[in-house]
XYZ file of C-alpha atoms in Angstrom:
644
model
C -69.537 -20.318 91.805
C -68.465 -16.733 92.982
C -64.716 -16.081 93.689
C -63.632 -14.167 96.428
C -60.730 -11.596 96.870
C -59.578 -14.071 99.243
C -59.869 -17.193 97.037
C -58.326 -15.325 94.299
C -55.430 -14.068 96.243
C -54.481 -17.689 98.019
C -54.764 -19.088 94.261
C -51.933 -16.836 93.587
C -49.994 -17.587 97.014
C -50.483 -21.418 96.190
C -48.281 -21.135 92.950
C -46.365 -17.773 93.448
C -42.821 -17.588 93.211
C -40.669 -17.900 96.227
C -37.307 -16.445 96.827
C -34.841 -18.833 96.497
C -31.918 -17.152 97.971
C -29.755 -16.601 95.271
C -29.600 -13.285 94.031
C -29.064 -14.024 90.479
C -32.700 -15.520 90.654
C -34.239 -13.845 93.171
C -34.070 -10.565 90.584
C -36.752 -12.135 88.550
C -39.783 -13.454 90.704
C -43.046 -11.235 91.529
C -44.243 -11.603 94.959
C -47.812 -12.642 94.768
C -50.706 -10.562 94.786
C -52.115 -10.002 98.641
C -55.242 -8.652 99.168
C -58.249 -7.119 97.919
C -58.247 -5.707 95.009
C -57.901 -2.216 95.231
C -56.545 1.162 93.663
C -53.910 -0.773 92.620
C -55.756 -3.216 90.587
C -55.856 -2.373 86.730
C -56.832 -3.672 83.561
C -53.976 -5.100 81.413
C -54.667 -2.206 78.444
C -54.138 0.262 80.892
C -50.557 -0.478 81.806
C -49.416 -3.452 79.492
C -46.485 -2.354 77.037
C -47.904 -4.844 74.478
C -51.078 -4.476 72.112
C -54.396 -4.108 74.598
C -56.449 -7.137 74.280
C -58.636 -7.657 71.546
C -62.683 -8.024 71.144
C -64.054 -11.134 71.322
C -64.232 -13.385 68.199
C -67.266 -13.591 66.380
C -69.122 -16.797 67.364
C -68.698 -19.306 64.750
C -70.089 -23.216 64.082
C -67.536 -24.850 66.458
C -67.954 -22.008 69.139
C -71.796 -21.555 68.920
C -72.218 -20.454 72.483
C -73.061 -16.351 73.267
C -71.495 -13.956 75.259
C -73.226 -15.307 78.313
C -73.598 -18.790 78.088
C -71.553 -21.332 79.523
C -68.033 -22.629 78.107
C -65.587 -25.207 78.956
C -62.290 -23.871 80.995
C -60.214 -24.720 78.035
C -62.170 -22.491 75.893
C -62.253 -20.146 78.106
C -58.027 -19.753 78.276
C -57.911 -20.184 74.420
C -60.242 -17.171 74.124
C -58.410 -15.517 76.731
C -55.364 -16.258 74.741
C -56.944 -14.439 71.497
C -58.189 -11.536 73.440
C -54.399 -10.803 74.200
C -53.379 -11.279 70.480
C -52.514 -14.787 69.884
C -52.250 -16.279 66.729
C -49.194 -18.625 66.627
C -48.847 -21.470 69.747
C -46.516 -24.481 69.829
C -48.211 -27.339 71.620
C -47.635 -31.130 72.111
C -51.062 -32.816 73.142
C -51.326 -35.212 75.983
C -53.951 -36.409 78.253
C -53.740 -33.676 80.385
C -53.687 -30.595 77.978
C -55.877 -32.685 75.631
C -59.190 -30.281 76.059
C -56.770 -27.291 75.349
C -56.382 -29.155 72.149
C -60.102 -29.608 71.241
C -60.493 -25.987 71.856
C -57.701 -24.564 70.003
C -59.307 -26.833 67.329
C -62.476 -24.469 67.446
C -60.395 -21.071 67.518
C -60.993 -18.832 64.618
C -57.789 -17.041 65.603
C -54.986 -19.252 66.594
C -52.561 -21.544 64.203
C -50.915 -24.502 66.361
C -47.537 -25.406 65.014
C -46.983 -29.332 65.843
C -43.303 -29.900 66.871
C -42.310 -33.165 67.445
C -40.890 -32.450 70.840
C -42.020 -30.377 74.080
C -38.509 -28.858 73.939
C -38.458 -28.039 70.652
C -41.606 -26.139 70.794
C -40.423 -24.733 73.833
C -37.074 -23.076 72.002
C -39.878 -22.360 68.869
C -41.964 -20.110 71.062
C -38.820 -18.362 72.163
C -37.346 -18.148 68.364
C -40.988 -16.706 67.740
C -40.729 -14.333 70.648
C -36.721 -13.407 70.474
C -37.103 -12.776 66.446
C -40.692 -10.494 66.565
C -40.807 -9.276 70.011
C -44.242 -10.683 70.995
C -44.654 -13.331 73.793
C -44.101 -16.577 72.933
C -46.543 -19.191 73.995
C -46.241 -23.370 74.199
C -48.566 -25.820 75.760
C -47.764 -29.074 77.203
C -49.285 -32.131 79.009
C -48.233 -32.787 82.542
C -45.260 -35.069 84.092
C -42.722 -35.570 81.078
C -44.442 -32.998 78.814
C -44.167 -30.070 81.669
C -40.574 -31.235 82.384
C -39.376 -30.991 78.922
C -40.494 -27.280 78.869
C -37.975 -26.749 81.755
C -34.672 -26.462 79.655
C -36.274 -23.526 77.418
C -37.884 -22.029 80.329
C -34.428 -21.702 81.702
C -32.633 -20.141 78.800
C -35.478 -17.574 78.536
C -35.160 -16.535 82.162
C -31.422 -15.707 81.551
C -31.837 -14.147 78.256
C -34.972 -12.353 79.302
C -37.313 -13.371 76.457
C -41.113 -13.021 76.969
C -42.867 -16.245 76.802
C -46.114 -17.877 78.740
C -46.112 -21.888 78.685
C -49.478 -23.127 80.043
C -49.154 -26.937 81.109
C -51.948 -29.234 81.917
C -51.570 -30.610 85.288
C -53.995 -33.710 87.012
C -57.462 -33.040 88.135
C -57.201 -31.263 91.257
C -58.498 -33.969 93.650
C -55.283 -36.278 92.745
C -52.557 -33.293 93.012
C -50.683 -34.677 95.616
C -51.110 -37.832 95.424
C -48.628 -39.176 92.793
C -51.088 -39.666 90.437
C -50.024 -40.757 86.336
C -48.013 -38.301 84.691
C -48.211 -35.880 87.617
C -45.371 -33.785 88.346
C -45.341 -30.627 90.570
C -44.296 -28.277 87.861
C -45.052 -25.125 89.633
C -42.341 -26.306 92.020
C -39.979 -27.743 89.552
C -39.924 -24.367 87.740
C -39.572 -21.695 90.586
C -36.511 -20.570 90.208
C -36.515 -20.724 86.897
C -39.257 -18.667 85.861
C -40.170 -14.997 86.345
C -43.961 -16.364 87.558
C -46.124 -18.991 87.773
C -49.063 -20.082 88.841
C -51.545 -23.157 89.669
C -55.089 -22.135 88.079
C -57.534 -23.909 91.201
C -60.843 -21.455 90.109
C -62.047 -21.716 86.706
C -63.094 -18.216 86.979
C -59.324 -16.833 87.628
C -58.690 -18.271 83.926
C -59.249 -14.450 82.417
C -57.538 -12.946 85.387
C -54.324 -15.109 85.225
C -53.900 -14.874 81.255
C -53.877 -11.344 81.177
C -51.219 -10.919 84.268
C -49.181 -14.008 82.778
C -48.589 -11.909 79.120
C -48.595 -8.840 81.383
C -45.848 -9.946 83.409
C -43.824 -11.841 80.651
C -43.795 -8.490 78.623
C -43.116 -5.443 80.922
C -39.640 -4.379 83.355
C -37.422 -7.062 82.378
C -38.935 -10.010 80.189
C -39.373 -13.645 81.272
C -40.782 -16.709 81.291
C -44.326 -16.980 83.218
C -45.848 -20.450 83.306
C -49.509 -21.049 83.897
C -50.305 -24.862 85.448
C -54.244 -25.751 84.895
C -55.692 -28.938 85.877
C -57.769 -31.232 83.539
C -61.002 -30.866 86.050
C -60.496 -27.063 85.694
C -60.191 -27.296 81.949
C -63.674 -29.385 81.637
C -65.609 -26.793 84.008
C -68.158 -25.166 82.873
C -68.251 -21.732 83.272
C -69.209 -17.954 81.750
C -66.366 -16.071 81.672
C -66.152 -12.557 82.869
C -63.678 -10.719 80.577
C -63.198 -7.503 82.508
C -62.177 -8.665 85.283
C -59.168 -6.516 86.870
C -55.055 -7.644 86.931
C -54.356 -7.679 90.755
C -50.094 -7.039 90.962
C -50.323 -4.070 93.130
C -46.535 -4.640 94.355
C -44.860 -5.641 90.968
C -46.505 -2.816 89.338
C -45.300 -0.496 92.036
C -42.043 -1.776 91.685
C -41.709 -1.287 87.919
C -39.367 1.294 86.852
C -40.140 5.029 86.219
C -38.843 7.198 83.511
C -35.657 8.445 84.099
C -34.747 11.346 86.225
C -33.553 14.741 83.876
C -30.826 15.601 86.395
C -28.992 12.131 85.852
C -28.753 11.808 82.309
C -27.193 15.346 81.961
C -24.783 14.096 84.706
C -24.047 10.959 81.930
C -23.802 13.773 79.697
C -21.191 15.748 81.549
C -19.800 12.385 81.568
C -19.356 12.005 78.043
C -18.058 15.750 77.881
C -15.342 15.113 79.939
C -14.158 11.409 78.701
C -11.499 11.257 75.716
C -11.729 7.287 75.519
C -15.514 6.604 76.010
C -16.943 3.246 74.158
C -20.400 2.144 74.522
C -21.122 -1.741 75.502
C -24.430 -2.783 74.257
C -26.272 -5.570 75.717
C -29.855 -7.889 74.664
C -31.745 -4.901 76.707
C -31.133 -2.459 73.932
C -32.943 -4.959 71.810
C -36.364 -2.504 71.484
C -34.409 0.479 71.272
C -31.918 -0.021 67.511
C -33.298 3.087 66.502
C -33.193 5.721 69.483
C -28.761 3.910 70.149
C -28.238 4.920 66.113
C -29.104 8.265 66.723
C -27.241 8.426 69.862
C -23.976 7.220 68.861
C -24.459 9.503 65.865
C -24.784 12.434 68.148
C -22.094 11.358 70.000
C -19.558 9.320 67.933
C -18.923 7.239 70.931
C -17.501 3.498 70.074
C -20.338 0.646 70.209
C -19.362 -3.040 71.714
C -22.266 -5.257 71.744
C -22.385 -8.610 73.983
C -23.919 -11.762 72.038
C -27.284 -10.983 73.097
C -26.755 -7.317 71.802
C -26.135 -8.373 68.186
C -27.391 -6.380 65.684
C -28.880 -3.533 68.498
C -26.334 -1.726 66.790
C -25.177 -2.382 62.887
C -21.951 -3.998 62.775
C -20.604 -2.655 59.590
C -20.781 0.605 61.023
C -17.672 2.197 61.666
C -18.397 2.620 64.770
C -19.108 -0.804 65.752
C -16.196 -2.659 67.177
C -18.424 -5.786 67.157
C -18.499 -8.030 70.052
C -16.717 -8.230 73.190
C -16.042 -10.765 75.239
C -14.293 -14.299 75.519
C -14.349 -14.702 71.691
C -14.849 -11.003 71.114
C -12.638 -9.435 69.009
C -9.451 -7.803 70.134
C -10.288 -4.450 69.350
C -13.590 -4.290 71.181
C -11.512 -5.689 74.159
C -9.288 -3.141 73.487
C -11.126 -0.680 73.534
C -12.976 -1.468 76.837
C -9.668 -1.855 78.758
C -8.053 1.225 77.350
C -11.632 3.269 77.986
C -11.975 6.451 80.666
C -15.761 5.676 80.249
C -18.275 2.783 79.773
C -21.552 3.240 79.289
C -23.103 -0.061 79.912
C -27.178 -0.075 78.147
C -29.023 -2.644 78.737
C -26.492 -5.225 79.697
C -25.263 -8.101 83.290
C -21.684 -7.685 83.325
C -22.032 -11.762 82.358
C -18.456 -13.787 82.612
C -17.884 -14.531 79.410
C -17.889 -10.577 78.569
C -15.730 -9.220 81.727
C -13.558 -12.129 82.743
C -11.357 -11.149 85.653
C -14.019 -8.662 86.847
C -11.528 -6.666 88.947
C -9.768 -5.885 85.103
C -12.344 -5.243 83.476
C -12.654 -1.664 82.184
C -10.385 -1.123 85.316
C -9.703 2.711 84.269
C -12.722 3.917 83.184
C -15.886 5.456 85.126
C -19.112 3.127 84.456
C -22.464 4.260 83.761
C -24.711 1.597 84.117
C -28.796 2.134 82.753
C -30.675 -1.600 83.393
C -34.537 -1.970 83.811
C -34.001 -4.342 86.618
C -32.260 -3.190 89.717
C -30.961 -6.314 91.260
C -28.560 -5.871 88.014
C -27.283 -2.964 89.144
C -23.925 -3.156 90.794
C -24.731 -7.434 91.224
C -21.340 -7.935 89.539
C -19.687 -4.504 88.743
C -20.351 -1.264 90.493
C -20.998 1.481 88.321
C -20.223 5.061 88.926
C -23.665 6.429 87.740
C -26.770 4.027 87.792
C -29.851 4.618 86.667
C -32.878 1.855 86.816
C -35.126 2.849 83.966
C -35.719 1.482 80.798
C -33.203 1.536 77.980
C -35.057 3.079 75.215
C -36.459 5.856 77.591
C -33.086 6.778 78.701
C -31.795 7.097 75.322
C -35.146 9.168 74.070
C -34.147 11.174 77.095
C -30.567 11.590 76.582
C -30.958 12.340 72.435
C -33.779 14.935 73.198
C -30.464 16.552 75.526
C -28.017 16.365 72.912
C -30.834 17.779 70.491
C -31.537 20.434 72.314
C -27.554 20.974 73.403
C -26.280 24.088 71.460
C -22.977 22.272 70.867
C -24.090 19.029 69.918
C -21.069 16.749 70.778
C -18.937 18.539 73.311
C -15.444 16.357 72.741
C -14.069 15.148 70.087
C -12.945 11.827 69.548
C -10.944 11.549 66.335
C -8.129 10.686 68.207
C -9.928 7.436 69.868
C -11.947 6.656 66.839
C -7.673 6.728 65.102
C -6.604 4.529 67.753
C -9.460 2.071 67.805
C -9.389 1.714 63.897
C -5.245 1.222 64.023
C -6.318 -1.480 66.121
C -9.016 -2.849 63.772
C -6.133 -3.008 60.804
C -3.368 -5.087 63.174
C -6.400 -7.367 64.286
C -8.938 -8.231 62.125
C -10.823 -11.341 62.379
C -8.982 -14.447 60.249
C -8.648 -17.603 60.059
C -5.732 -20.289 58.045
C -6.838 -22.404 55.128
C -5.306 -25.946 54.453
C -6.064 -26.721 50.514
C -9.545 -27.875 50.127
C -10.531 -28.139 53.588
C -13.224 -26.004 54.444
C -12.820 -23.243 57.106
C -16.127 -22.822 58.771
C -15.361 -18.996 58.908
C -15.739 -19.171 55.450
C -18.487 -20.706 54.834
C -20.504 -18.299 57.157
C -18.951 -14.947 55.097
C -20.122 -16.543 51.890
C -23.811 -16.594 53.582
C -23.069 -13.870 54.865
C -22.007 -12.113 51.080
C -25.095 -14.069 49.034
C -27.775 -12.572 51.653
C -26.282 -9.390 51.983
C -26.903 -9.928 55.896
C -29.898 -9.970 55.506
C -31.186 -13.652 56.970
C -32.344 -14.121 60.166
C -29.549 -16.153 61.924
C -30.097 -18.780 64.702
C -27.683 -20.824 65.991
C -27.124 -24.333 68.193
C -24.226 -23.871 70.881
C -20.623 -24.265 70.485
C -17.812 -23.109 68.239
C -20.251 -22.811 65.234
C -22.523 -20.181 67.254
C -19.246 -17.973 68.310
C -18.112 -17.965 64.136
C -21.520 -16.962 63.477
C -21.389 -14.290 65.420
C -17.623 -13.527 64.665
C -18.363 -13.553 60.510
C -21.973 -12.896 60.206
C -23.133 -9.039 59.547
C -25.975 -8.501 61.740
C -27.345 -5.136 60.863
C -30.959 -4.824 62.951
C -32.263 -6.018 66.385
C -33.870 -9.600 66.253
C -32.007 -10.630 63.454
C -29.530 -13.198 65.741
C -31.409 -15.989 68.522
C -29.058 -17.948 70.186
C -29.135 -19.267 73.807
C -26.693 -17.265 74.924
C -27.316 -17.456 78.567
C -27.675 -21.275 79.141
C -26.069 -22.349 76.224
C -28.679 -24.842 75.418
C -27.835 -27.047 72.777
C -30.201 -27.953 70.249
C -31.328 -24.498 69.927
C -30.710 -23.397 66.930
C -33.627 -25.957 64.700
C -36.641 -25.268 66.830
C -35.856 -21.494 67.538
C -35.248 -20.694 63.032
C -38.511 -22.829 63.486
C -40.060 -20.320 65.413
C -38.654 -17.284 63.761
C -40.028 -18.151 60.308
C -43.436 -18.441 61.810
C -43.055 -14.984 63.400
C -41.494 -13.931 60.263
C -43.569 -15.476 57.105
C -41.452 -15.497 53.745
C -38.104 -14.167 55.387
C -34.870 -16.372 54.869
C -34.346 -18.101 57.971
C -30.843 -19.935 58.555
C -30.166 -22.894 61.309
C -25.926 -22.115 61.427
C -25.376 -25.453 63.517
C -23.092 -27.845 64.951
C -23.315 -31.876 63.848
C -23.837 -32.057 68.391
C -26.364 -28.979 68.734
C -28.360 -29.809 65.303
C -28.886 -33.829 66.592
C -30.139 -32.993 69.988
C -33.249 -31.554 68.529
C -33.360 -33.272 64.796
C -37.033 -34.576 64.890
C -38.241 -30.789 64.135
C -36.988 -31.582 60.670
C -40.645 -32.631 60.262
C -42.585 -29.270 61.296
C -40.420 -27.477 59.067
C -41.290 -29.670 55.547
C -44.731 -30.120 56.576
C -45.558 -26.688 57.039
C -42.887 -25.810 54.291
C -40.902 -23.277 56.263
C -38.205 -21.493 53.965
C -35.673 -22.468 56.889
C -32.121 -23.141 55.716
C -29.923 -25.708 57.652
C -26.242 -24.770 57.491
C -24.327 -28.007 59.742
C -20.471 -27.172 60.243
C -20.202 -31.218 60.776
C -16.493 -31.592 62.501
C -17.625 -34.944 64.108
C -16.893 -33.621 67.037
C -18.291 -31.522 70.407
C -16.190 -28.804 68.822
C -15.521 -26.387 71.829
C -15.295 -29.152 74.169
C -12.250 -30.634 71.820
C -10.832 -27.140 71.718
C -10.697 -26.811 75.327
C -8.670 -30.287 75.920
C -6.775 -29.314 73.128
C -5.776 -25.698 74.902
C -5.813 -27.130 78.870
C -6.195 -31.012 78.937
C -3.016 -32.005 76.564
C -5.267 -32.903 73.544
C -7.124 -36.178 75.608
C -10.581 -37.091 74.123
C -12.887 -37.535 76.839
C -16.047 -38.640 75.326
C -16.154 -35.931 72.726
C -15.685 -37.678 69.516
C -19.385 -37.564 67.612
C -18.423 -39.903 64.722
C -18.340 -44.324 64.101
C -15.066 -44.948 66.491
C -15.270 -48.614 63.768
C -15.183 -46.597 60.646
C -13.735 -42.699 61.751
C -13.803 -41.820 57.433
C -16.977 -42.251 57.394
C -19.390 -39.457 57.736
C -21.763 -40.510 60.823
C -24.629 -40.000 61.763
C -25.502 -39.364 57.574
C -27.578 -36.086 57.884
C -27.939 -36.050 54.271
C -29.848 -39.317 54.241
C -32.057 -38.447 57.729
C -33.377 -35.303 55.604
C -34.326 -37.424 53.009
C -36.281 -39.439 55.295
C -38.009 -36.308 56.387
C -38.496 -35.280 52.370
C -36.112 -32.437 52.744
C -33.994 -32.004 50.188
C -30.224 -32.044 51.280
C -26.455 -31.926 50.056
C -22.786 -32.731 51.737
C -19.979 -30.716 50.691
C -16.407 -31.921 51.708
C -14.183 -29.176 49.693
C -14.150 -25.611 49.735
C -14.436 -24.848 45.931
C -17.712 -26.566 46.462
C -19.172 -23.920 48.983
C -20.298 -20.935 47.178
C -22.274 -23.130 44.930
C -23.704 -24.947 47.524
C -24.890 -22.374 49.796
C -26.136 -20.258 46.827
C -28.413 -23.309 46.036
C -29.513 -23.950 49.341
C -30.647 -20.347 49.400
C -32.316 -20.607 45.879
C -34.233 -23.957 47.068
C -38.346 -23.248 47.908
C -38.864 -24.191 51.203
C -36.901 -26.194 53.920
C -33.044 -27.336 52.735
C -30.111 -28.339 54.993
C -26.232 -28.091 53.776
C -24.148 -30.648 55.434
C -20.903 -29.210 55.485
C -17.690 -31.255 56.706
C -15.055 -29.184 58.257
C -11.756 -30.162 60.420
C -12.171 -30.506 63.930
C -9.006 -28.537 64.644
C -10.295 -25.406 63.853
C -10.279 -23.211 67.420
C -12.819 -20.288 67.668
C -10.093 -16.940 67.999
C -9.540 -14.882 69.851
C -9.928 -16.108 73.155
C -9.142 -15.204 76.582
C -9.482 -18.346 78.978
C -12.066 -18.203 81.373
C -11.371 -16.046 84.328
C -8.650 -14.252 82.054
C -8.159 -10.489 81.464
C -7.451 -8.617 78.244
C -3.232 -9.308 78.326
C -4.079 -12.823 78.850
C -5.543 -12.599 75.010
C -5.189 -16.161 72.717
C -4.612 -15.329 69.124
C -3.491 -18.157 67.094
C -3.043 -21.706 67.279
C -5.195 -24.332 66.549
C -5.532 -28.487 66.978
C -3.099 -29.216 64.888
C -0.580 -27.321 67.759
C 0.536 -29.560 70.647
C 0.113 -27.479 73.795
């Protein structure tokens, strides 16, 4: 059956993504495609910042069919999928994503990787994505399989990671009707993915595939999710491969290079500043290279946010590390003190700027995002420029390059003052005898890999000390879920990141709360024999949670004691023994003369290994400036064992 413009176009109206209002989300969604398709039509190769799709696979036994035969829907998407360079997916079967199943069972091309859980495939394919750069792509059944995609399709919306989930959904004559395991997905995820759509045309399955990885890869990444009923996916049909992407307004709307005349004004910028610092965001995460030689042009100061770790080395002596809420004091320092901020790649988020009227309150902003709606949403900057990141720092280097001065100011006077700072505050923490400081144990992994691991991390006080006392020296080195905060992260995503990464160390730094929430995906990583490294700081407790009541809520324990309330010496739940279960191999250490030893073994070990180590739960994460706080409003020491 022959689709029309017209059919095409109210496929994509039926799923597009609507404005919801609120300008935080609004930023994200592509208007649907209207319309013939025209001028503005294109093939994905022709515009698409990833690799152009590739040939067709040879036909083999289990895909005897030719060119231009017939093929179920399903095998048309998984072929779709290869032709856009697939080779990893995360899926959970069900009924209604079961044919997707029998044909990535006859792919040449593509390796499934069988978590336990939708969600913790979901948080794999954005480990696999966040830690190589490619999209990420999961595949779940409908109702309670689509719904447990939502939590990851969330957290990559905010931290603008490129992924494509593809959900089955019922046969199309029961949508509507509340039919078993049906859920409207496509409505449940609107404002919480960059696109979606509901697949009604079997023919549209080329089409949609290559404007979902289009889409999820170019301007600012995002989550696209692509909902295909079962009838579609048991359609027969010949697939017509060069058929055109039809986005004639989001293409239109994506950025252009940017403009000469206002990066030598950011320039003249720079000239005239004495106290300029650079804050570094997750946009700068393609572009480590082209910010090195900037800032070694310059000299300018580097701040990075926690999505901007490792963009920029952080044993440079330039790098003041990060900023922020637990940032250190001299990078907030040096962003109050500054005359000029150049924000790359970065949202002026809460937890960096606090009282947003005092932050960087005397210093001119320059502020270079790829998506506008960024621009000026929370802080207004001086000098904005919409354009992407690495092209505005290819732009300004060639400048300085070219400049017959080089660096016109010097800053050995800032760089004095910044490192004066970085002697009176350094990063440390008190030790109590044998009880183990989790800062510690994170600079002794840090010391016996040399920073070189590939760091992923649960949520709470164990993800800020891993990025307090970790070195990160290279983009995609650190995945955390730093805009939702997602617990139970940190498993799935190292998960993810090994596959991405084959043979690389891979280490889970995780809370005893974070690391239970996803625990089952123990079982992907021994039974494909993942070299991922479990690291639990086990405090027994919802560790940031507790340090809040203990700072603001007089020390009372509302519901965030972990442990056996009958037996509180007891280690509980025993992770050791659940590993065991799972034929990982596993070890508890309860004193610190016992960690170096440990971790160096863990690290040794073939294959999957997880450290349980106990530490106190009065540890606090310093510094800290309370929510809504501004630099003077600083914490710096104190712990649980302090009655506020």
């Amino acid at each position: 059956m022959a689709t029309t413009a017209a059919a095409a176009a109210a496929t994509l109206s039926a799923a597009a993504t609507a404005k919801t209002g609120r300008k935080n989300h609004q930023r994200h969604h592509v208007l649907p495609a209207r319309g013939r398709v025209g001028a503005a039509a294109v093939r994905c190769s022709a515009v698409s910042p990833v690799t152009p799709p590739s040939p067709a696979p040879p036909a083999t036994p289990l895909r005897p069919w030719g060119p231009a035969e017939p093929r179920k829907g399903a095998d048309i998407l998984v072929e779709a999928l290869e032709r856009c360079g697939v080779s990893d997916v995360f899926a959970y079967p069900g009924g209604a994503s079961m044919e997707i199943h029998q044909a990535l069972t006859r792919s040449p091309v593509i390796t499934n990787h069988l978590f336990r859980h939708e969600q913790g495939e979901a948080f794999a394919a954005s480990g696999y994505a966040r830690a190589s750069g490619r999209v990420g792509v999961c595949v779940a059944t409908s109702g309670p399989g689509a719904t447990n995609l939502v939590s990851a399709l969330a957290d990559a919306l905010l931290d603008s990671v490129p992924m494509v989930a593809i959900t089955g959904q019922v046969p199309r004559r029961m949508i509507g009707t509340d039919a078993f395991q049906e859920t409207p997905i496509v409505e449940v995820t609107r404002s919480i993915t960059k696109h979606n759509y509901l697949v009604l045309d079997v023919e549209d399955i080329p089409r949609v595939i290559q404007e979902a990885f289009f889409l999820a890869s170019s301007g600012r990444p995002g989550p696209v999710l692509v909902d295909i009923p079962k009838d579609i996916q048991q359609q027969m049909a010949v697939p017509v491969w060069d058929t055109l992407m039809n986005l004639p307004g989001y293409i239109a709307r994506l950025p252009k290079p940017p403009a000469t005349e206002l990066l030598e004004q950011v320039l003249r910028l720079v000239g005239e500043s004495r106290r300029p610092i650079l804050y570094v965001g997750g946009g700068c995460s393609a572009s480590g290279d082209e910010l090195r030689r900037f800032v070694e042009l310059t000299g300018i100061p580097v701040t990075t946010t926690l999505m901007g770790l490792g963009n920029f080395p952080s044993d440079d002596p330039l790098s003041l590390r990060m900023l922020g809420m637990h940032g250190t004091v001299y990078a907030n320092y040096a962003v109050d003190k500054a005359d000029l901020l150049l924000a790359f790649g970065v949202r002026f988020d809460d937890r960096v700027t606090g009282k947003i009227e005092a932050f960087a309150s005397r210093a001119k902003i320059v502020h270079i995002d790829i998506d506008p709606a960024e621009i000026g949403k929370n802080k207004q900057p001086h000098v904005s420029i919409c354009a992407d990141v690495k092209l505005a720092l290819q732009g300004l280097n060639a400048l300085l390059d070219q400049s017959t001065t080089k660096t016109s100011s010097d800053f050995s006077a800032w760089h004095n003052e910044l490192d004066q700072q970085k002697r009176e505050f350094p990063l440390g923490y008190k030790t109590f005898g044998e009880e183990i400081p989790p800062q510690y144990a994170i600079q002794v992994l840090d010391e016996l890999t040399k920073g070189e691991a590939i760091i992923a991390t649960g949520v709470g006080q164990h993800q800020m000390w891993a990025a307090q006392y970790y070195t990160y020296k290279r983009p995609r080195q650190w995945l955390s879920s730093a805009g939702l905060g997602a617990m139970g992260f940190g498993l799935p995503a190292a998960a993810g990141a090994s596959v991405a990464n084959p043979g690389v160390t891979v280490v889970d730094i995780d809370g005893d709360g974070s690391f239970l929430m996803n625990i089952q995906e123990l079982a992907l990583i021994r039974i494909e024999n993942l070299p991922v490294k479990v690291m639990v700081l086990n405090n027994q407790h919802l560790g940031m949670v507790v340090q809040w009541e203990d700072r603001f809520y007089k020390a009372n324990r509302a519901h965030t004691y972990l442990g056996n309330p009958e037996c509180e010496s007891e280690i509980y739940p025993d992770f050791v023994t659940i590993a065991k279960g799972f034929n990982i191999p596993a070890v508890r250490v309860t004193k610190k003369s016992e960690v170096r030893a440990a971790i160096k073994k863990m690290l040794e070990t073939p294959g999957p290994y997880l450290l349980d180590i106990i530490v106190p739960h009065q540890e606090h994460v310093l510094p800290m400036i309370p929510s809504g706080g501004a630099f003077k409003d600083m914490i710096l020491d104190g712990d649980g064992r302090t009655v506020y």
